[in-house]
mmCIF file of C-alpha atoms in Angstrom:
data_model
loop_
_atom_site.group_PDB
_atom_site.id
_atom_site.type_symbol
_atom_site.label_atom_id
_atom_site.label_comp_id
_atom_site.label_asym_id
_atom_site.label_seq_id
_atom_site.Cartn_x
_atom_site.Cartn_y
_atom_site.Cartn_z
ATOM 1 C CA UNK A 1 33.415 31.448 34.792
ATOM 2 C CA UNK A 2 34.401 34.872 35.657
ATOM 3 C CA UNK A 3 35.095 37.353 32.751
ATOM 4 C CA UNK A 4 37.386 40.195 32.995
ATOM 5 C CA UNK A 5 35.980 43.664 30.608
ATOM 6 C CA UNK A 6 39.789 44.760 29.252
ATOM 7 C CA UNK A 7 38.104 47.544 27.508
ATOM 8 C CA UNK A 8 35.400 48.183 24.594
ATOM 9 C CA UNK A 9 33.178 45.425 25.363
ATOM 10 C CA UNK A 10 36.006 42.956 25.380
ATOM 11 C CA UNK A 11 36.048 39.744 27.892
ATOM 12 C CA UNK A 12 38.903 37.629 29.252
ATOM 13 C CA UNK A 13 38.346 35.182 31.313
ATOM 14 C CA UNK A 14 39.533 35.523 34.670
ATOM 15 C CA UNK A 15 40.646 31.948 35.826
ATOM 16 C CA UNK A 16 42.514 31.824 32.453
ATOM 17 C CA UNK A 17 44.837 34.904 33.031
ATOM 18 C CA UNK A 18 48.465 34.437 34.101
ATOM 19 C CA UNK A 19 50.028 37.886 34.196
ATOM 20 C CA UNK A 20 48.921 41.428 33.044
ATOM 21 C CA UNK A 21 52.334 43.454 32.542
ATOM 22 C CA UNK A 22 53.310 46.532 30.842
ATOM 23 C CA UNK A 23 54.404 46.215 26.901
ATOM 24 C CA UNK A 24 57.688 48.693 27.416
ATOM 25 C CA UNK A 25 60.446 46.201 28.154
ATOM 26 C CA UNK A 26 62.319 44.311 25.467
ATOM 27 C CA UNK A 27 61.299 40.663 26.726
ATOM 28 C CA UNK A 28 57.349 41.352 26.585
ATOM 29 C CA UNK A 29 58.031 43.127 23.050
ATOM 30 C CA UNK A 30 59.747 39.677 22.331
ATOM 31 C CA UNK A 31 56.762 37.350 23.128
ATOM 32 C CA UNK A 32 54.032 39.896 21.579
ATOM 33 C CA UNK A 33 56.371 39.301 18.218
ATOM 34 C CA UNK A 34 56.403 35.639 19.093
ATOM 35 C CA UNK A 35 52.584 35.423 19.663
ATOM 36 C CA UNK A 36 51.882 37.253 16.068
ATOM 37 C CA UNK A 37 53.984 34.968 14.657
ATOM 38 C CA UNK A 38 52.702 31.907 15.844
ATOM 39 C CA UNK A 39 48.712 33.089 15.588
ATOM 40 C CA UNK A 40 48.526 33.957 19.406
ATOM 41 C CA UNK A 41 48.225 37.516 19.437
ATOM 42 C CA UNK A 42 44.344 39.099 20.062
ATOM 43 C CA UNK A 43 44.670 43.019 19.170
ATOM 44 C CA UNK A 44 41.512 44.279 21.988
ATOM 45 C CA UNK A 45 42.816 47.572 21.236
ATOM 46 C CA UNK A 46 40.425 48.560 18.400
ATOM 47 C CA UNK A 47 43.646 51.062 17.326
ATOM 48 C CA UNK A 48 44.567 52.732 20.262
ATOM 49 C CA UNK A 49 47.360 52.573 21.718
ATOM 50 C CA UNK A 50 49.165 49.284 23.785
ATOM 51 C CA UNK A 51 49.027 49.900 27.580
ATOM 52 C CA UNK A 52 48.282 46.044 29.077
ATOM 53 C CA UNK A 53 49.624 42.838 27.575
ATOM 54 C CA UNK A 54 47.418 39.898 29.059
ATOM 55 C CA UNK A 55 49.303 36.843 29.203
ATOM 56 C CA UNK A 56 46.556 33.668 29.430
ATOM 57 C CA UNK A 57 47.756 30.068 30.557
ATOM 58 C CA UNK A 58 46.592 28.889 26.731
ATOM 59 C CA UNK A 59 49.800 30.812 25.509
ATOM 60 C CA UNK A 60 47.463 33.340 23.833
ATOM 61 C CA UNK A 61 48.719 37.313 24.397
ATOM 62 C CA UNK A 62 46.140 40.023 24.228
ATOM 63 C CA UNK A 63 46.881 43.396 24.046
ATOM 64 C CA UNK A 64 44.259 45.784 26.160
ATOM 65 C CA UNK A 65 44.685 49.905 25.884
ATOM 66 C CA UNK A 66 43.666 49.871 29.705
ATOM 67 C CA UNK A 67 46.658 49.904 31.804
ATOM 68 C CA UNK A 68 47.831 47.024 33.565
ATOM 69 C CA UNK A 69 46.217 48.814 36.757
ATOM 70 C CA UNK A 70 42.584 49.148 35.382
ATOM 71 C CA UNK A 71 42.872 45.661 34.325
ATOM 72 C CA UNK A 72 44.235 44.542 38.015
ATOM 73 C CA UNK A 73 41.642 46.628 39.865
ATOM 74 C CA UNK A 74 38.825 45.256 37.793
ATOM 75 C CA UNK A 75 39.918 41.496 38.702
ATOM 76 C CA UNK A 76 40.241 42.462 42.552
ATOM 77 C CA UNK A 77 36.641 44.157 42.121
ATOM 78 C CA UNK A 78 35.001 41.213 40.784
ATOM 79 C CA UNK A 79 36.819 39.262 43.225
ATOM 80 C CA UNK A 80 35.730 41.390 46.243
ATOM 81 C CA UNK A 81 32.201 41.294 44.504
ATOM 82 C CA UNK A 82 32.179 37.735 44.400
ATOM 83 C CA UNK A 83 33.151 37.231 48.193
ATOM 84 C CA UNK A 84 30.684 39.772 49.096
ATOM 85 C CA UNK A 85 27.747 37.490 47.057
ATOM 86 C CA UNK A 86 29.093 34.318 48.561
ATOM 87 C CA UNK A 87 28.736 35.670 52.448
ATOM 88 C CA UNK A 88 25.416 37.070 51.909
ATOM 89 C CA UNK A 89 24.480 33.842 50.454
ATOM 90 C CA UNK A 90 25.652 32.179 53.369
ATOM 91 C CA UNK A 91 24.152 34.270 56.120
ATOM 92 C CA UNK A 92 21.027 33.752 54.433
ATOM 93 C CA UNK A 93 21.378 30.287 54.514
ATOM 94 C CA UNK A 94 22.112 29.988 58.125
ATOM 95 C CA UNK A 95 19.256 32.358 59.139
ATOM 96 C CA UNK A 96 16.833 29.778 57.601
#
């Protein structure tokens, strides 16, 4: 399982994660009202400000003060990371 740090310590995983969008607009307001409502909603922003809304395929909403770009970035790092591992390993496997 690859986890995701959205800020202070704070772990998402990363197969789980649908969308990571900006909480300006009028619809995403919406669904971080509906989330609240319905027990959804995980407040990672220890008080600071919104910048990220993480949307997770288990209908949960989580609310990062990175922006959505720090959040993205960090995903395609561990990604790259990941790929990186996986051909070493390889290589290392066919030189033996």
């Amino acid at each position: 399982m690859k986890l995701i740090n959205i800020g202070f310590g704070n772990m998402v995983s990363a197969g789980r994660l649908v969308a990571i969008v900006s909480p300006e607009s009028a619809p995403i307001k919406r669904i971080i009202r509906e989330a609240s409502e319905r027990g959804f909603l995980i407040d990672a922003t220890y008080g600071r400000r919104t910048r990220a809304v993480i949307i997770m395929d288990s209908d949960h909403v989580v609310l990062s003060a990175l922006q959505p770009e720090t959040v993205a970035n960090r995903l395609d790092d561990r990604d790259d990371a990941l790929e990186t591992e996986d051909t070493a390993e390889e290589e290392l496997d066919e030189q033996t």
